[in-house]
GROMACS .gro file of C-alpha atoms in nm:
model
  332
    1MET     CA    1  10.618  10.688  13.100
    2THR     CA    2  10.392  10.988  13.161
    3GLN     CA    3  10.029  10.898  13.216
    4PRO     CA    4   9.795  11.069  12.964
    5SER     CA    5   9.565  11.319  13.130
    6VAL     CA    6   9.257  11.531  13.082
    7THR     CA    7   9.369  11.877  12.973
    8GLU     CA    8   9.050  12.051  12.858
    9THR     CA    9   8.902  12.275  13.126
   10THR     CA   10   8.617  12.521  13.164
   11THR     CA   11   8.494  12.769  13.422
   12ILE     CA   12   8.180  12.748  13.632
   13ARG     CA   13   8.059  13.079  13.764
   14GLY     CA   14   8.120  13.095  14.138
   15LEU     CA   15   8.387  12.827  14.163
   16ARG     CA   16   8.740  12.915  14.267
   17HIS     CA   17   8.921  12.734  13.988
   18PRO     CA   18   8.853  12.601  13.636
   19VAL     CA   19   8.740  12.239  13.625
   20SER     CA   20   8.806  11.956  13.383
   21ARG     CA   21   8.550  11.918  13.103
   22ILE     CA   22   8.526  11.550  13.190
   23ALA     CA   23   8.391  11.489  13.541
   24LEU     CA   24   8.356  11.167  13.735
   25GLY     CA   25   7.994  11.063  13.788
   26THR     CA   26   7.941  10.851  14.099
   27TRP     CA   27   7.586  10.716  14.078
   28ALA     CA   28   7.711  10.363  14.009
   29ILE     CA   29   7.970  10.386  14.287
   30GLY     CA   30   7.686  10.419  14.538
   31GLY     CA   31   7.563  10.073  14.436
   32TRP     CA   32   7.190  10.145  14.436
   33MET     CA   33   7.035  10.030  14.105
   34TRP     CA   34   7.381   9.920  13.987
   35GLY     CA   35   7.416   9.580  14.151
   36GLY     CA   36   7.557   9.686  14.490
   37PRO     CA   37   7.872   9.872  14.595
   38ASP     CA   38   8.239   9.773  14.590
   39ASP     CA   39   8.406  10.029  14.814
   40ARG     CA   40   8.767   9.931  14.748
   41GLN     CA   41   8.721   9.957  14.373
   42ALA     CA   42   8.524  10.279  14.412
   43VAL     CA   43   8.801  10.455  14.604
   44ALA     CA   44   9.057  10.330  14.353
   45THR     CA   45   8.840  10.465  14.070
   46ILE     CA   46   8.825  10.811  14.225
   47HIS     CA   47   9.202  10.811  14.281
   48GLU     CA   48   9.255  10.707  13.919
   49ALA     CA   49   9.029  10.990  13.802
   50LEU     CA   50   9.224  11.246  14.004
   51ASP     CA   51   9.555  11.109  13.875
   52LEU     CA   52   9.424  11.144  13.519
   53GLY     CA   53   9.350  11.512  13.573
   54ILE     CA   54   8.976  11.499  13.646
   55THR     CA   55   8.906  11.780  13.890
   56LEU     CA   56   8.525  11.765  13.919
   57ILE     CA   57   8.337  11.485  14.096
   58ASP     CA   58   7.957  11.471  14.081
   59THR     CA   59   7.761  11.282  14.345
   60ALA     CA   60   7.427  11.294  14.530
   61PRO     CA   61   7.282  11.179  14.864
   62VAL     CA   62   7.039  10.941  14.694
   63TYR     CA   63   7.323  10.752  14.521
   64GLY     CA   64   7.334  10.461  14.761
   65PHE     CA   65   7.140  10.667  15.019
   66GLY     CA   66   7.450  10.847  15.141
   67HIS     CA   67   7.700  10.580  15.046
   68SER     CA   68   7.835  10.749  14.732
   69GLU     CA   69   7.900  11.072  14.922
   70GLU     CA   70   8.078  10.878  15.197
   71ILE     CA   71   8.304  10.708  14.944
   72VAL     CA   72   8.383  11.040  14.773
   73GLY     CA   73   8.466  11.195  15.109
   74GLN     CA   74   8.694  10.905  15.195
   75ALA     CA   75   8.868  10.910  14.857
   76VAL     CA   76   8.940  11.285  14.842
   77ALA     CA   77   9.061  11.314  15.201
   78GLY     CA   78   9.399  11.484  15.182
   79ARG     CA   79   9.329  11.591  14.823
   80ARG     CA   80   9.034  11.825  14.879
   81ASP     CA   81   9.218  12.124  14.732
   82ARG     CA   82   9.260  11.933  14.404
   83VAL     CA   83   8.894  11.866  14.339
   84ALA     CA   84   8.562  12.047  14.304
   85ILE     CA   85   8.276  11.849  14.458
   86ALA     CA   86   7.930  11.875  14.306
   87THR     CA   87   7.646  11.715  14.497
   88LYS     CA   88   7.269  11.750  14.501
   89VAL     CA   89   6.971  11.820  14.722
   90GLY     CA   90   6.595  11.771  14.717
   91LEU     CA   91   6.537  11.396  14.698
   92ASP     CA   92   6.413  11.231  15.015
   93TRP     CA   93   6.344  10.860  15.061
   94ASN     CA   94   6.126  10.642  15.278
   95ALA     CA   95   6.211  10.341  15.493
   96ASP     CA   96   6.194  10.116  15.186
   97HIS     CA   97   6.447  10.334  15.001
   98LYS     CA   98   6.187  10.470  14.759
   99PRO     CA   99   6.298  10.821  14.658
  100PHE     CA  100   6.057  11.111  14.633
  101ARG     CA  101   6.102  11.482  14.572
  102ASN     CA  102   6.132  11.722  14.865
  103THR     CA  103   6.294  12.063  14.819
  104SER     CA  104   6.152  12.224  15.132
  105ALA     CA  105   6.371  12.456  15.337
  106ALA     CA  106   6.374  12.206  15.623
  107ARG     CA  107   6.486  11.922  15.396
  108ILE     CA  108   6.759  12.136  15.237
  109ARG     CA  109   6.890  12.241  15.578
  110ARG     CA  110   6.905  11.880  15.692
  111GLU     CA  111   7.063  11.756  15.370
  112ILE     CA  112   7.342  12.013  15.357
  113GLU     CA  113   7.465  11.912  15.701
  114ASP     CA  114   7.443  11.541  15.616
  115SER     CA  115   7.631  11.594  15.289
  116LEU     CA  116   7.906  11.804  15.450
  117ARG     CA  117   7.956  11.534  15.712
  118ARG     CA  118   7.963  11.247  15.461
  119LEU     CA  119   8.193  11.435  15.224
  120ARG     CA  120   8.426  11.535  15.510
  121THR     CA  121   8.435  11.896  15.402
  122ASP     CA  122   8.315  12.234  15.527
  123TYR     CA  123   8.188  12.355  15.189
  124ILE     CA  124   8.043  12.218  14.866
  125ASP     CA  125   8.162  12.366  14.539
  126LEU     CA  126   7.842  12.311  14.340
  127TYR     CA  127   7.507  12.237  14.503
  128GLN     CA  128   7.234  12.124  14.262
  129VAL     CA  129   6.860  12.071  14.301
  130HIS     CA  130   6.829  11.708  14.191
  131TRP     CA  131   6.472  11.721  14.055
  132PRO     CA  132   6.214  12.002  14.048
  133ASP     CA  133   5.947  11.976  14.317
  134SER     CA  134   5.607  12.117  14.222
  135ALA     CA  135   5.477  12.086  14.579
  136ILE     CA  136   5.724  12.343  14.718
  137PRO     CA  137   5.731  12.709  14.605
  138MET     CA  138   6.043  12.776  14.397
  139GLU     CA  139   6.108  13.086  14.607
  140GLU     CA  140   6.144  12.875  14.922
  141THR     CA  141   6.389  12.640  14.755
  142ALA     CA  142   6.600  12.904  14.579
  143ARG     CA  143   6.620  13.147  14.871
  144THR     CA  144   6.722  12.870  15.110
  145LEU     CA  145   7.000  12.768  14.873
  146GLU     CA  146   7.114  13.128  14.831
  147ASP     CA  147   7.137  13.153  15.210
  148LEU     CA  148   7.377  12.857  15.204
  149VAL     CA  149   7.597  13.047  14.958
  150ARG     CA  150   7.599  13.353  15.185
  151GLU     CA  151   7.690  13.130  15.479
  152GLY     CA  152   7.990  12.991  15.289
  153LYS     CA  153   7.863  12.633  15.289
  154VAL     CA  154   7.814  12.638  14.910
  155LEU     CA  155   8.006  12.822  14.636
  156ALA     CA  156   7.769  12.790  14.338
  157LEU     CA  157   7.418  12.669  14.263
  158GLY     CA  158   7.288  12.441  13.990
  159VAL     CA  159   6.976  12.250  13.892
  160SER     CA  160   6.921  11.908  13.740
  161ASN     CA  161   6.634  11.786  13.521
  162PHE     CA  162   6.476  12.135  13.513
  163THR     CA  163   6.278  12.284  13.226
  164ILE     CA  164   6.338  12.635  13.094
  165ALA     CA  165   6.035  12.766  13.284
  166GLN     CA  166   6.161  12.609  13.606
  167MET     CA  167   6.507  12.761  13.561
  168GLU     CA  168   6.351  13.100  13.493
  169ALA     CA  169   6.151  13.070  13.815
  170PHE     CA  170   6.462  12.971  14.011
  171ARG     CA  171   6.665  13.261  13.875
  172GLU     CA  172   6.409  13.511  14.003
  173PHE     CA  173   6.531  13.435  14.356
  174ALA     CA  174   6.888  13.303  14.331
  175PRO     CA  175   7.178  13.297  14.083
  176LEU     CA  176   7.224  12.985  13.871
  177SER     CA  177   7.557  12.857  13.742
  178THR     CA  178   7.483  12.513  13.595
  179VAL     CA  179   7.215  12.282  13.463
  180GLN     CA  180   7.240  11.902  13.454
  181PRO     CA  181   7.028  11.721  13.192
  182PRO     CA  182   7.065  11.373  13.045
  183TYR     CA  183   7.257  11.401  12.720
  184ASN     CA  184   7.426  11.154  12.489
  185LEU     CA  185   7.423  11.038  12.129
  186PHE     CA  186   7.096  10.853  12.191
  187GLU     CA  187   6.919  11.104  12.420
  188ARG     CA  188   6.922  11.450  12.265
  189ALA     CA  189   6.600  11.628  12.365
  190MET     CA  190   6.790  11.905  12.544
  191GLU     CA  191   6.933  12.033  12.216
  192HIS     CA  192   6.599  12.199  12.141
  193ASP     CA  193   6.574  12.410  12.457
  194ILE     CA  194   6.826  12.358  12.738
  195LEU     CA  195   7.135  12.390  12.519
  196PRO     CA  196   7.045  12.728  12.361
  197TYR     CA  197   6.922  12.856  12.698
  198ALA     CA  198   7.251  12.761  12.863
  199ARG     CA  199   7.447  12.939  12.591
  200GLN     CA  200   7.233  13.250  12.630
  201HIS     CA  201   7.269  13.268  13.009
  202ASP     CA  202   7.630  13.147  13.049
  203LEU     CA  203   7.535  12.824  13.224
  204ALA     CA  204   7.768  12.526  13.220
  205ILE     CA  205   7.591  12.204  13.121
  206LEU     CA  206   7.683  11.895  13.321
  207ALA     CA  207   7.568  11.626  13.079
  208TYR     CA  208   7.482  11.310  13.267
  209GLY     CA  209   7.469  10.966  13.108
  210PRO     CA  210   7.706  11.049  12.816
  211LEU     CA  211   7.761  10.674  12.769
  212CYS     CA  212   7.387  10.603  12.796
  213ARG     CA  213   7.418  10.371  13.096
  214GLY     CA  214   7.700  10.175  12.934
  215LEU     CA  215   7.533  10.126  12.598
  216LEU     CA  216   7.792  10.349  12.430
  217SER     CA  217   8.084  10.168  12.591
  218GLY     CA  218   8.069   9.919  12.304
  219LYS     CA  219   8.090   9.625  12.543
  220MET     CA  220   7.731   9.503  12.535
  221THR     CA  221   7.589   9.228  12.315
  222ALA     CA  222   7.246   9.080  12.252
  223GLU     CA  223   7.327   8.828  12.527
  224THR     CA  224   7.397   9.094  12.792
  225LYS     CA  225   7.157   9.051  13.086
  226PHE     CA  226   7.066   9.286  13.370
  227GLY     CA  227   6.954   9.181  13.717
  228PRO     CA  228   6.634   9.306  13.882
  229ASP     CA  229   6.830   9.557  14.093
  230ASP     CA  230   6.997   9.704  13.782
  231LEU     CA  231   6.853  10.029  13.647
  232ARG     CA  232   6.879   9.902  13.290
  233SER     CA  233   6.627   9.625  13.353
  234ALA     CA  234   6.362   9.902  13.351
  235ASP     CA  235   6.510  10.107  13.064
  236PRO     CA  236   6.314  10.061  12.736
  237LYS     CA  237   6.637  10.088  12.538
  238PHE     CA  238   6.757   9.759  12.684
  239GLN     CA  239   6.437   9.565  12.606
  240PRO     CA  240   6.343   9.397  12.277
  241PRO     CA  241   6.297   9.499  12.005
  242ARG     CA  242   6.471   9.831  12.076
  243PHE     CA  243   6.785   9.676  12.225
  244ALA     CA  244   6.872   9.521  11.889
  245HIS     CA  245   6.826   9.858  11.715
  246TYR     CA  246   7.057  10.037  11.957
  247LEU     CA  247   7.317   9.761  11.937
  248GLN     CA  248   7.320   9.794  11.558
  249ALA     CA  249   7.382  10.166  11.596
  250VAL     CA  250   7.660  10.090  11.842
  251ARG     CA  251   7.831   9.857  11.593
  252GLU     CA  252   7.816  10.114  11.314
  253LEU     CA  253   7.937  10.392  11.542
  254GLN     CA  254   8.226  10.169  11.654
  255ASP     CA  255   8.330  10.119  11.292
  256PHE     CA  256   8.301  10.493  11.224
  257ALA     CA  257   8.511  10.587  11.528
  258ARG     CA  258   8.784  10.339  11.441
  259GLU     CA  259   8.799  10.404  11.066
  260ARG     CA  260   8.763  10.783  11.076
  261HIS     CA  261   8.959  10.873  11.390
  262GLY     CA  262   9.134  10.562  11.519
  263LYS     CA  263   8.932  10.594  11.838
  264SER     CA  264   8.705  10.375  12.049
  265LEU     CA  265   8.330  10.424  12.054
  266LEU     CA  266   8.361  10.531  12.415
  267ALA     CA  267   8.600  10.813  12.320
  268LEU     CA  268   8.374  10.913  12.031
  269ALA     CA  269   8.067  10.931  12.257
  270ILE     CA  270   8.242  11.160  12.506
  271ARG     CA  271   8.399  11.375  12.234
  272TRP     CA  272   8.058  11.421  12.071
  273VAL     CA  273   7.913  11.557  12.398
  274LEU     CA  274   8.210  11.790  12.449
  275ASP     CA  275   8.175  11.931  12.098
  276GLN     CA  276   7.811  12.035  12.141
  277GLY     CA  277   7.861  12.350  12.346
  278PRO     CA  278   7.929  12.464  12.706
  279THR     CA  279   7.929  12.101  12.815
  280ILE     CA  280   8.097  11.892  13.081
  281ALA     CA  281   8.064  11.515  13.035
  282LEU     CA  282   7.992  11.315  13.351
  283TRP     CA  283   8.182  10.991  13.297
  284GLY     CA  284   8.039  10.727  13.528
  285ALA     CA  285   8.270  10.448  13.642
  286ARG     CA  286   8.283  10.179  13.909
  287ARG     CA  287   8.634  10.044  13.847
  288PRO     CA  288   8.967  10.210  13.757
  289ASP     CA  289   8.981  10.039  13.419
  290GLN     CA  290   8.650  10.205  13.326
  291ILE     CA  291   8.806  10.551  13.358
  292ALA     CA  292   9.151  10.474  13.220
  293ALA     CA  293   9.066  10.571  12.860
  294VAL     CA  294   8.939  10.917  12.953
  295ALA     CA  295   9.227  11.101  12.787
  296ASP     CA  296   9.138  10.945  12.450
  297ALA     CA  297   8.837  11.177  12.436
  298THR     CA  298   9.038  11.499  12.465
  299GLY     CA  299   9.263  11.691  12.230
  300TRP     CA  300   9.065  11.635  11.908
  301GLN     CA  301   8.730  11.737  11.759
  302LEU     CA  302   8.458  11.607  11.531
  303SER     CA  303   8.398  11.790  11.205
  304ALA     CA  304   8.058  11.898  11.074
  305GLU     CA  305   8.078  11.611  10.825
  306ASP     CA  306   8.150  11.368  11.111
  307ARG     CA  307   7.840  11.485  11.293
  308ARG     CA  308   7.626  11.448  10.982
  309GLU     CA  309   7.744  11.091  10.930
  310ILE     CA  310   7.677  11.009  11.296
  311ASP     CA  311   7.324  11.147  11.264
  312ALA     CA  312   7.269  10.935  10.954
  313ILE     CA  313   7.371  10.621  11.143
  314LEU     CA  314   7.126  10.698  11.422
  315THR     CA  315   6.840  10.767  11.182
  316ARG     CA  316   6.906  10.446  10.989
  317CYS     CA  317   6.946  10.214  11.288
  318ILE     CA  318   6.696  10.342  11.545
  319PRO     CA  319   6.342  10.370  11.406
  320ASP     CA  320   6.176  10.417  11.745
  321PRO     CA  321   6.409  10.612  11.978
  322VAL     CA  322   6.319  10.667  12.343
  323GLY     CA  323   6.448  10.908  12.604
  324PRO     CA  324   6.538  10.870  12.973
  325GLU     CA  325   6.192  10.956  13.106
  326PHE     CA  326   6.165  10.628  13.298
  327MET     CA  327   6.420  10.757  13.551
  328ALA     CA  328   6.203  11.038  13.691
  329PRO     CA  329   6.118  10.987  14.062
  330PRO     CA  330   5.766  11.057  14.192
  331GLY     CA  331   5.664  11.373  14.374
  332HIS     CA  332   5.560  11.386  14.738
   0.00000   0.00000   0.00000
């Protein structure tokens, strides 16, 4: 029996080949803020993603403080020509593993060599500034990254968590191919500015958190608990009284997905992101079974009426929505 696969692709300016519109996100694989790593399962998850037709993997040095990149490098060894690797730059951390922003030329030069070594490759397809750094001139950051492109160590440049003004400043000194904001059914601020800007300037959007840290998987209940080392223990969405509101929305969205399209909520959440524009959905997973349903999100679309009904559910169930602001790391 043929395994279903991801067939929708898009192009990212500067990359050698089109990439799948569903990418594998590897924050959780690194273990940090997700309850610790499981390397065997992580490698199996990456292999499953590649077998399903996912051709873009997104990682970062700070995901497990190098561990996620090491696992990606291990998993794609021998398959490097089948995958585009996106990683990030510009977050440093202290001895206590407390991240802080640092996009200086010296930090970038050190990070690129560390990332190439961990990823077991001689080039990175997409290199993204993880968070904007107000303490370092944008010219220094952008020109250093453009030098890496000229040197052949990087194919294309992107930014993550940038505002329009910050992207405009970056583009004065270096070309920009992608932007990576948080985006899902529950976190939609980027629709007002980032989305139209990306359309205008031909930027691919790598939407992170399309399942809202597992909330849109449909597997959580009011009894679900999160340990102190789990990111969600600090997320306002997962605290009372808001958690109950979001879970009610999840239940109604589950019913809508099943009755209208015969799909899971998880598939609906990914499809919704893909239907919004020049988007790539970063599907985070720690185990192979968490990525197995990826093909259910491709090959169909939501109608305008579907989107209106989804919006009505959100308005009815969530009186006090919150965004992902709690995740922002401090400056220097």
